[in-house]
Short mmCIF file of C-alpha atoms and ligand atoms in Angstrom, two decimals:
data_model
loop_
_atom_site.label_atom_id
_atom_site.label_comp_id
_atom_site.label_asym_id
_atom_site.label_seq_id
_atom_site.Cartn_x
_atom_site.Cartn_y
_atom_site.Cartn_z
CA UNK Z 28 0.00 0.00 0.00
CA UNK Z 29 1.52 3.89 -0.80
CA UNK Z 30 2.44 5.76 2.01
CA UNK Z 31 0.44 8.89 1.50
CA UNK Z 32 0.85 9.83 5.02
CA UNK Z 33 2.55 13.30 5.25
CA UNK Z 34 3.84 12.61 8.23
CA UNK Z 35 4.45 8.96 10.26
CA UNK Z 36 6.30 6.86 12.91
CA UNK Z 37 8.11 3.76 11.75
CA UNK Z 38 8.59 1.56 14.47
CA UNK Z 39 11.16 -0.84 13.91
CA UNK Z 40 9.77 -4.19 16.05
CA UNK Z 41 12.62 -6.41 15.00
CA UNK Z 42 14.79 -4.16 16.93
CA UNK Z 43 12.71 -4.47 19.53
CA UNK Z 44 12.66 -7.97 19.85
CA UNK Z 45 16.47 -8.38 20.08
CA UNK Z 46 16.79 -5.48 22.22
CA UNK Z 47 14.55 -7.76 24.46
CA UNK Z 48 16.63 -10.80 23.91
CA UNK Z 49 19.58 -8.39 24.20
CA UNK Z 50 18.60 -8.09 27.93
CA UNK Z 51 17.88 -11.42 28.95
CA UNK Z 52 21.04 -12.99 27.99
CA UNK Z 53 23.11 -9.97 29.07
CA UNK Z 54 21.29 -9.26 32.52
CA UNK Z 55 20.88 -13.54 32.84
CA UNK Z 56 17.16 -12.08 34.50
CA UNK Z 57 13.77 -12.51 33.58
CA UNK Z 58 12.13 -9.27 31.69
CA UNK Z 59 9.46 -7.53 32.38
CA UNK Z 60 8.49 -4.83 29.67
CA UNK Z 61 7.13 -1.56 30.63
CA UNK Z 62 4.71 -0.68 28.62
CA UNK Z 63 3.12 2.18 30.28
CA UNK Z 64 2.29 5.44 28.33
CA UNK Z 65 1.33 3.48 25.24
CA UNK Z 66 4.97 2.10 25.57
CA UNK Z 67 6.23 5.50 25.65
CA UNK Z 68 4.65 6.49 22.44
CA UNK Z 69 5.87 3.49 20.87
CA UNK Z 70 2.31 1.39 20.48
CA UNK Z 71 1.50 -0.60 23.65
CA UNK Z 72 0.64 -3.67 21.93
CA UNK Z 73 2.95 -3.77 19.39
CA UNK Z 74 5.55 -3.51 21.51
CA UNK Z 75 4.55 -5.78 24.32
CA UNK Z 76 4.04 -8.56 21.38
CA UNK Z 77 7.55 -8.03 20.07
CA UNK Z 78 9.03 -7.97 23.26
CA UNK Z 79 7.15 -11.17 24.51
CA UNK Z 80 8.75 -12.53 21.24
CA UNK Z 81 12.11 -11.64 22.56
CA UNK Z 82 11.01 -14.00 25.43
CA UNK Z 83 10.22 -10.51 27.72
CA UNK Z 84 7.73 -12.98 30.65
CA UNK Z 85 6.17 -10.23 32.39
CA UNK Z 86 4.63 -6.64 31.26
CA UNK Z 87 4.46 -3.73 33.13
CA UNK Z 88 1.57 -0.82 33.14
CA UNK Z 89 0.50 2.03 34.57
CA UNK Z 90 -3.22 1.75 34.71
CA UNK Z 91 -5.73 -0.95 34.86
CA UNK Z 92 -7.36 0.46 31.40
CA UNK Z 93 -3.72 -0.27 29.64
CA UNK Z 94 -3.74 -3.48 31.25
CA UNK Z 95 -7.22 -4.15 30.03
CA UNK Z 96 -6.41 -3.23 26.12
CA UNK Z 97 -3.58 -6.13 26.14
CA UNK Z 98 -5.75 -8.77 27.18
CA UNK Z 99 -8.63 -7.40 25.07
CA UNK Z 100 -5.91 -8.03 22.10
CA UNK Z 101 -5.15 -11.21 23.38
CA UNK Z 102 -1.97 -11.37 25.30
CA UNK Z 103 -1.88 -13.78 27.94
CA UNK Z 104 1.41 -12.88 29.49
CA UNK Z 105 1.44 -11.84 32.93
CA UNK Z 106 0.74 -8.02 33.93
CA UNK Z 107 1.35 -6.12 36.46
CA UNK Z 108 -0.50 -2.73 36.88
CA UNK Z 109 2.33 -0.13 38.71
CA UNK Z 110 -0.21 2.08 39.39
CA UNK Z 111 -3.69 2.76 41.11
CA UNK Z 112 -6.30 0.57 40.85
CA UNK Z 113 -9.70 1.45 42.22
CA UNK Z 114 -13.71 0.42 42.07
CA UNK Z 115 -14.59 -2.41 39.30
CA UNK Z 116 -10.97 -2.08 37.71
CA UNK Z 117 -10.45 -4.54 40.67
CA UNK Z 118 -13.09 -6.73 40.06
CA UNK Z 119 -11.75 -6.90 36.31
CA UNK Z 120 -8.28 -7.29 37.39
CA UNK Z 121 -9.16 -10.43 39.46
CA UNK Z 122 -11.58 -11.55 36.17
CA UNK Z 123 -8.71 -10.61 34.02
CA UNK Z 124 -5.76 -12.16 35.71
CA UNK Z 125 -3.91 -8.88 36.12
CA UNK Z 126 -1.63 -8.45 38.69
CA UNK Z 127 -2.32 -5.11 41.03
CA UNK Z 128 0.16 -3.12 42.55
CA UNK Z 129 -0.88 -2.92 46.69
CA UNK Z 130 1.31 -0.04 47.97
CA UNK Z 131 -0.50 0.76 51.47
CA UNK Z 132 -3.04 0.06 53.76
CA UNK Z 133 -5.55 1.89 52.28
CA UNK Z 134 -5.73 -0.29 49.31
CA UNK Z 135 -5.09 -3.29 51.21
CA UNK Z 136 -8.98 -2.18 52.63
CA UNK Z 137 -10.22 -1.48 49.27
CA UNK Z 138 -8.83 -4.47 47.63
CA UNK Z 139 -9.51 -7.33 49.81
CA UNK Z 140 -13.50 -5.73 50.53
CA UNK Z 141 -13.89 -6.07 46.34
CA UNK Z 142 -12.08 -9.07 46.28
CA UNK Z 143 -14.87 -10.81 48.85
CA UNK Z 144 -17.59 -9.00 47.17
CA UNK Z 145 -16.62 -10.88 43.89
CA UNK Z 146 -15.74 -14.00 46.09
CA UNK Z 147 -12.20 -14.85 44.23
CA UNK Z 148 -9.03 -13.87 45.33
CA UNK Z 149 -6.88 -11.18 43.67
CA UNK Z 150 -2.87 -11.10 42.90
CA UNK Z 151 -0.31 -8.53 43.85
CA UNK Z 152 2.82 -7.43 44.06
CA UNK Z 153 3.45 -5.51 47.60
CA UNK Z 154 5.38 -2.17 46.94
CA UNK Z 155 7.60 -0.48 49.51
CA UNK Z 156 9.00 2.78 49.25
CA UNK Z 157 12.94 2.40 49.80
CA UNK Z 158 13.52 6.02 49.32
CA UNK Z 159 11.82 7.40 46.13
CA UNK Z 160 9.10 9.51 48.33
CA UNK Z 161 6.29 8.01 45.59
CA UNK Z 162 4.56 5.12 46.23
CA UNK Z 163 4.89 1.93 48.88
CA UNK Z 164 5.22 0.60 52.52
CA UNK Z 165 7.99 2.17 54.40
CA UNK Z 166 10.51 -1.00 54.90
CA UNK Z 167 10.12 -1.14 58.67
CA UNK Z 168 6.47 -1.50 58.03
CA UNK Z 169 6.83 -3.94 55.47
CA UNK Z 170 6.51 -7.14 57.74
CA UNK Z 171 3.75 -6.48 59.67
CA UNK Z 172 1.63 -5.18 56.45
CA UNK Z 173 2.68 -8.45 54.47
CA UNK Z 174 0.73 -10.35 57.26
CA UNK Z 175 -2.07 -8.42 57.38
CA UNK Z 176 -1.92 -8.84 53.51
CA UNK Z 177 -2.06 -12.68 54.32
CA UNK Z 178 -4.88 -12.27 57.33
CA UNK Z 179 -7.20 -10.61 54.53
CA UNK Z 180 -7.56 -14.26 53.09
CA UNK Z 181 -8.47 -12.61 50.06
CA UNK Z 182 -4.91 -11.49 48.08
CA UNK Z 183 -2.13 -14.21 47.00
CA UNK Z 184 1.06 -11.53 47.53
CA UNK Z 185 2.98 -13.13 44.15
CA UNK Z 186 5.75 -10.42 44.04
CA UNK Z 187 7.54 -7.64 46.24
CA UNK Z 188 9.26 -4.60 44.76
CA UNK Z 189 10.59 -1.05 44.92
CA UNK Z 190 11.87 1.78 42.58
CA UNK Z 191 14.95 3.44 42.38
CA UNK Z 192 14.77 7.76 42.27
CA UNK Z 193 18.31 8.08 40.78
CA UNK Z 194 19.91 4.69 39.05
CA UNK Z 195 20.66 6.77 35.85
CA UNK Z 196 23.32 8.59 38.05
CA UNK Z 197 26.44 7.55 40.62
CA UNK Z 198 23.86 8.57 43.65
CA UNK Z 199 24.45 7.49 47.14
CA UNK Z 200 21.08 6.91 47.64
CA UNK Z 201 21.25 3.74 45.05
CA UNK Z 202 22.78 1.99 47.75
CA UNK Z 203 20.72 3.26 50.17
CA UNK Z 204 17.65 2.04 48.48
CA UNK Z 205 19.01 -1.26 47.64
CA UNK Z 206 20.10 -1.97 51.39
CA UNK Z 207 16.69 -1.02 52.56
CA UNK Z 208 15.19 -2.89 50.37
CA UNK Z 209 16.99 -6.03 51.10
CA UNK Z 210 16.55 -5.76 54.42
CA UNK Z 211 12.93 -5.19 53.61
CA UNK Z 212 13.16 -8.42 51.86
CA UNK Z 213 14.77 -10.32 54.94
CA UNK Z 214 11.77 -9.61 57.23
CA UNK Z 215 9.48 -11.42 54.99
CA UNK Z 216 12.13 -14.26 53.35
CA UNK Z 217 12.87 -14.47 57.78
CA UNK Z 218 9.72 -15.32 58.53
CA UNK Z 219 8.66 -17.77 55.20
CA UNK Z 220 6.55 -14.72 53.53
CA UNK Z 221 8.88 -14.36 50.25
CA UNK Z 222 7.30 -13.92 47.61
CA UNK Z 223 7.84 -15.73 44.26
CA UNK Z 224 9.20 -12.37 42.10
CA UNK Z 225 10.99 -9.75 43.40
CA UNK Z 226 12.58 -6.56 41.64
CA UNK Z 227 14.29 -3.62 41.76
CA UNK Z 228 16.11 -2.59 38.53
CA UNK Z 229 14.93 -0.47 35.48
CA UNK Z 230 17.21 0.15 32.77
CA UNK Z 231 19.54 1.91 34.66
CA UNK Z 232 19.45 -0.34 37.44
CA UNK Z 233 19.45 -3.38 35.45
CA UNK Z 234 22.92 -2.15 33.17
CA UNK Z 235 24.93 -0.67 36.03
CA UNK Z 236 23.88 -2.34 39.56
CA UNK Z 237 23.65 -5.78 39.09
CA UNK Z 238 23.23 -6.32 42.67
CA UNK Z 239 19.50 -4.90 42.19
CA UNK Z 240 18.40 -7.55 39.49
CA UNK Z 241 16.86 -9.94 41.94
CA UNK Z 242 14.56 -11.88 40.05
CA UNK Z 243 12.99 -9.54 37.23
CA UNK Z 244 14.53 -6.62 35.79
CA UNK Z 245 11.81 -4.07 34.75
CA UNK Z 246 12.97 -2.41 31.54
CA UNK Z 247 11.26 0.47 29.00
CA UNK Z 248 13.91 2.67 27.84
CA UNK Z 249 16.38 -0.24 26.86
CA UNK Z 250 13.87 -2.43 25.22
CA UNK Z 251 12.88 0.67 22.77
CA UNK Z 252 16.84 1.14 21.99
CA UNK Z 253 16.55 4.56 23.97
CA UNK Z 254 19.44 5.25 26.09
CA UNK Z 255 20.05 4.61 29.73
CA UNK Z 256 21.75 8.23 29.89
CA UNK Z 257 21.14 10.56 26.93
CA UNK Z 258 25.36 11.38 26.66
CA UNK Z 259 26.23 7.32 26.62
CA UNK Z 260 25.97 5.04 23.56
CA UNK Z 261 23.84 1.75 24.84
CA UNK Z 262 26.32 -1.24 23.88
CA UNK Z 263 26.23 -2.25 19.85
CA UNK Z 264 23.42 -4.79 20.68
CA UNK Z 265 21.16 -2.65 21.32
CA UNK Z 266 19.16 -1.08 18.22
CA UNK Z 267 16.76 2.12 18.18
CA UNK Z 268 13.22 1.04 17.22
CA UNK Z 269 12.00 4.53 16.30
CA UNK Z 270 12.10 6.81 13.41
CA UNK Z 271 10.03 9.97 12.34
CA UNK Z 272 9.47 10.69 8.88
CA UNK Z 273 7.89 13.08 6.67
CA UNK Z 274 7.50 13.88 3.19
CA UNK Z 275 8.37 17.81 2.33
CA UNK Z 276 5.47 19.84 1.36
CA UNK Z 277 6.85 22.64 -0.79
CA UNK Z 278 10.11 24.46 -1.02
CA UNK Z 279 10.35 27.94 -2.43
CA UNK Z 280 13.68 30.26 -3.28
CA UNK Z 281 12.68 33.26 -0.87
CA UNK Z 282 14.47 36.64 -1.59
CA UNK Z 283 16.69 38.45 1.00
CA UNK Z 284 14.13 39.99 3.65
CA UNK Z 285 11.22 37.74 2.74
CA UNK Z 286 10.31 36.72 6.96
CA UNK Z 287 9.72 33.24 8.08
CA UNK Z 288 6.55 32.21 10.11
CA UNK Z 289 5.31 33.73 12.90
CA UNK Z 290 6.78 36.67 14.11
CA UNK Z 291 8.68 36.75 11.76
CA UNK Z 292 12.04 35.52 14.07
CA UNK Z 293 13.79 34.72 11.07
CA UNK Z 294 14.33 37.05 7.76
CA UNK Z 295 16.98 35.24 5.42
CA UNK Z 296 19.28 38.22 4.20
CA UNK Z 297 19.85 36.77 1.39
CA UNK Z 298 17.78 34.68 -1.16
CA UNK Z 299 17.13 30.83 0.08
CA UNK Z 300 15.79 27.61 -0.54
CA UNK Z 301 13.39 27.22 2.52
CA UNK Z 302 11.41 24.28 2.68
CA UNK Z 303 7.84 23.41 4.03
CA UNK Z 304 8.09 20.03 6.63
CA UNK Z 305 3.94 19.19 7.51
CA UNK Z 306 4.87 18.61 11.42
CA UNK Z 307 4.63 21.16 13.93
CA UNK Z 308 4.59 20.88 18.06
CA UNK Z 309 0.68 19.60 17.13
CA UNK Z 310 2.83 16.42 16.41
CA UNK Z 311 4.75 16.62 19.51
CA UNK Z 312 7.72 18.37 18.06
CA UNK Z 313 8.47 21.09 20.68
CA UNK Z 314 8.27 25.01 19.77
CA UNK Z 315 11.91 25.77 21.09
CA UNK Z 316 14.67 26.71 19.25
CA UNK Z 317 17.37 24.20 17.94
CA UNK Z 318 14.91 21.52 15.79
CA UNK Z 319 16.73 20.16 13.19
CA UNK Z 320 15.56 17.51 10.16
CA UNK Z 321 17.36 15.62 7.80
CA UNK Z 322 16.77 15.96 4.44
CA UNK Z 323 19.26 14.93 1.15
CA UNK Z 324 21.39 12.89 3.73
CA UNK Z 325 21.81 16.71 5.44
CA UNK Z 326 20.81 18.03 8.80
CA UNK Z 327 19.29 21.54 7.89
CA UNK Z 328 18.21 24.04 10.46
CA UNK Z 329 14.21 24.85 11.22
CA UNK Z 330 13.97 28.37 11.02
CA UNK Z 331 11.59 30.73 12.44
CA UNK Z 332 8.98 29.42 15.14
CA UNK Z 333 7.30 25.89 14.96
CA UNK Z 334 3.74 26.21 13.58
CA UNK Z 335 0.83 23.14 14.86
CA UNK Z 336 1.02 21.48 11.55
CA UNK Z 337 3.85 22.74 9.49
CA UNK Z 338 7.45 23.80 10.23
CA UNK Z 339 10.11 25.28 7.75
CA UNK Z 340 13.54 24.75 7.37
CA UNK Z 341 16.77 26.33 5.19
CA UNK Z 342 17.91 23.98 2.41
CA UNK Z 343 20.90 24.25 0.77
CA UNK Z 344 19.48 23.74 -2.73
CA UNK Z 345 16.46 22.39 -4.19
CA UNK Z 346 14.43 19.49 -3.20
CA UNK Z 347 10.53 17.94 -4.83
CA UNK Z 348 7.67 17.77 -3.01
CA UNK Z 349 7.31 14.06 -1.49
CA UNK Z 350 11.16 14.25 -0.45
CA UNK Z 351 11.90 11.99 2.73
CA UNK Z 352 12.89 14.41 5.50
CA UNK Z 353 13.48 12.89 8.65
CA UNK Z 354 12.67 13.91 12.25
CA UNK Z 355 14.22 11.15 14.09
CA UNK Z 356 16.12 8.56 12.67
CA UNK Z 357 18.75 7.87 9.96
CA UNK Z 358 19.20 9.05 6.31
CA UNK Z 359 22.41 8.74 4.64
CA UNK Z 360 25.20 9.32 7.43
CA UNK Z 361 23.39 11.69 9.48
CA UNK Z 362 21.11 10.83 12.20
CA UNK Z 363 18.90 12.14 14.90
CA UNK Z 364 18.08 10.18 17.49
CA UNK Z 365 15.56 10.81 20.44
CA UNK Z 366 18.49 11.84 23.04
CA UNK Z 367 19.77 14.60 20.57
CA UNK Z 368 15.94 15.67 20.86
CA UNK Z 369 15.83 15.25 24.77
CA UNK Z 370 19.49 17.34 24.58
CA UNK Z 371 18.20 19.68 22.37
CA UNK Z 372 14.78 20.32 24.67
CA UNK Z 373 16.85 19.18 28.13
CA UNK Z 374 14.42 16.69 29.41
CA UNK Z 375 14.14 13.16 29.49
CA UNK Z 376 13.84 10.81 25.89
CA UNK Z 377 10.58 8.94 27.31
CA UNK Z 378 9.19 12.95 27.32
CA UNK Z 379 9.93 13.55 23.97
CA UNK Z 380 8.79 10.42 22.19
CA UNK Z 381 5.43 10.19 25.12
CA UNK Z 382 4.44 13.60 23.88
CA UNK Z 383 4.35 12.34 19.93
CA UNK Z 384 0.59 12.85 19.15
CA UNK Z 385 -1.33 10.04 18.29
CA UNK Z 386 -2.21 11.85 15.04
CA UNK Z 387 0.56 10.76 13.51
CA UNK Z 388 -0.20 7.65 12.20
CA UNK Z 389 2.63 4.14 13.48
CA UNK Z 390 3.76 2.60 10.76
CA UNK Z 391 5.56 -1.27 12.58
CA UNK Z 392 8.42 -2.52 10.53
C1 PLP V 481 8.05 1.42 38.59
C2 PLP V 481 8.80 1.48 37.30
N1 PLP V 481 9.59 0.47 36.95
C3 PLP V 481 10.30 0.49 35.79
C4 PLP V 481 10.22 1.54 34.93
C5 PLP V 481 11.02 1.52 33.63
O1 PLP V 481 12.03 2.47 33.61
P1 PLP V 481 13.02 2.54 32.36
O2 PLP V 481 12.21 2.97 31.19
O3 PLP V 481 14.03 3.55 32.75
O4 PLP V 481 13.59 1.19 32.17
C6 PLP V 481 9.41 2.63 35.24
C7 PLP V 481 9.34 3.78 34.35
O5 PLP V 481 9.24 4.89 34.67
C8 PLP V 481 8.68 2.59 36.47
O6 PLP V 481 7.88 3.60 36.83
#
């Protein structure tokens, strides 16, 4: 079928299939996929099938309602929902077979009254907060809550976990966390309350602590070939599953003084070839200076200020309508991957490709 998208995603799954493999063998842990966020912008289900293809055994979410789309689509792999879960998502998560996330005594009330209403019992994993200020049991707490967990009668505790606030960085409070949480993990294992999967790691945690892998590393960022840190090259296994392409809408010679978009922030002073790119920050492309695209195997500068739809950019010559111009990706030798966006924008790579709008149309490869 023609492409006659002007703009699209293409969403390299191979990639993200080895990456997945990638991990296994080189962590020698099990793999659970985060998928949360629509996999970051990525496709949810696309990814969590490629991944599960990749032998990935568990997948990670952030609400029920994600959680609820996979199994609508038919995967049967394990879930576990990292966020809240509340009213008849419980219900469904017990009908379902999803795994909740109970993080405090609060929910331990909620879940274990709508687990006896529906008269089955539900599966978690416990959460305890080793120092991320977010979400979980303090670890002191953690033994006595895991028993009242068990008194309910109503919740098989299948896993145990925690998150760490700064494994992208050499942070103190890494080990910190990861003391606290083993300790938190010897009250229960102490007293014959261990449960069957615990875990620690994200990407970060999972590459440079291997003490935290425990029995399930949960990954995002490394499975989509995004970068732990945005100024270190992952290892040559690793493969980036996203481009961004478009096809260039019109390019015109403009004569010395002839302004640029709105506001006019940029007046070539002398005549140029400016082209027309249809993406704008309505596309998720951010309205800051510094965007670049590639087009002829060149990176060329957007000029003037980001409009919804449309951007333009200088060109050193000439160039048809239809011409591949790339967002993020590789043409020729260049490239422009998501961390040069997150450096260019200084925030995080899951921010950039999250906030790509589901207007433009994924295209899996
Ligand atoms: C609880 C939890 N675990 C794991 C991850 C995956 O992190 P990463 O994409 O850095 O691997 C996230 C993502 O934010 C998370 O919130």
């Amino acid at each position: 079928m023609t492409n006659n998208n002007p703009t699209w995603l293409e969403i390299n799954l191979s990639a993200i299939t080895s990456n997945s493999a990638a991990l296994i063998r080189e962590t020698g842990t099990p793999l659970m996929a985060i998928v949360k966020g629509d996999a970051y912008g990525h496709g949810a289900l696309q990814v969590a099938r490629a991944a599960i293809s990749g032998g990935a055994q568990w997948l990670g979410v952030a609400r029920f309602g994600e959680a609820r789309i996979l199994r609508q689509n038919g995967i049967q792999a394990p879930i576990l929902v990292l966020g809240l879960a509340l009213g008849e998502e419980v219900d469904e998560a017990i009908a379902r077979n999803v795994t909740l996330t109970l993080p405090s005594r609060e929910s331990l009330e909620h879940f274990s009254a709508r687990a006896k209403a529906v008269g089955a019992k539900l599966r978690v994993h416990l959460k305890v907060d080793t120092g991320m200020g977010r979400q979980g049991v303090f670890p002191d707490d953690l033994l006595p809550f895991a028993r009242e967990v068990q008194d309910s009668g109503q919740i098989i505790v299948d896993g145990l976990y925690s998150h760490l606030a700064a494994a992208e960085e050499t942070h103190a409070a890494n080990e910190i966390q990861l003391e606290r949480f083993k300790k938190a993990l010897a009250s229960l294992q102490e007293n014959g309350l261990r449960p069957r999967w615990v875990h620690l790691a994200n990407s970060a945690a999972a590459f440079y602590l291997p003490q935290t892998r425990f029995d399930l590393v949960r990954v995002g960022n490394v499975v989509l070939g995004l970068r732990i840190r945005i100024d270190q090259p992952l290892p040559e296994s690793y493969l980036p599953s996203l481009s961004w392409k478009a096809k260039l809408a019109s390019c015109r010679r403009l004569p010395a003084g002839w302004g640029v978009g709105y506001g006019l922030t940029y007046i070539p002073s002398g005549e140029e070839w400016i082209g027309v790119v249809p993406v704008g920050y309505g596309d998720g492309l951010r309205r800051m200076p510094g965007n670049q695209v590639i087009i002829g195997g060149q990176k060329c500068p957007v000029v003037g200020r980001l409009c919804l739809d449309q951007l333009m950019v200088r060109l050193p010559q000439a160039y048809p309508m239809g011409e591949e111009v790339v967002i993020i990706g590789q043409q020729g030798d260049e490239s422009i991957r998501v961390h040069d966006l997150a450096a260019v924008y200084q925030t995080s790579q899951v921010d950039v490709t999250t906030l790509i709008n589901q207007r433009v149309p994924h295209i899996y490869v």
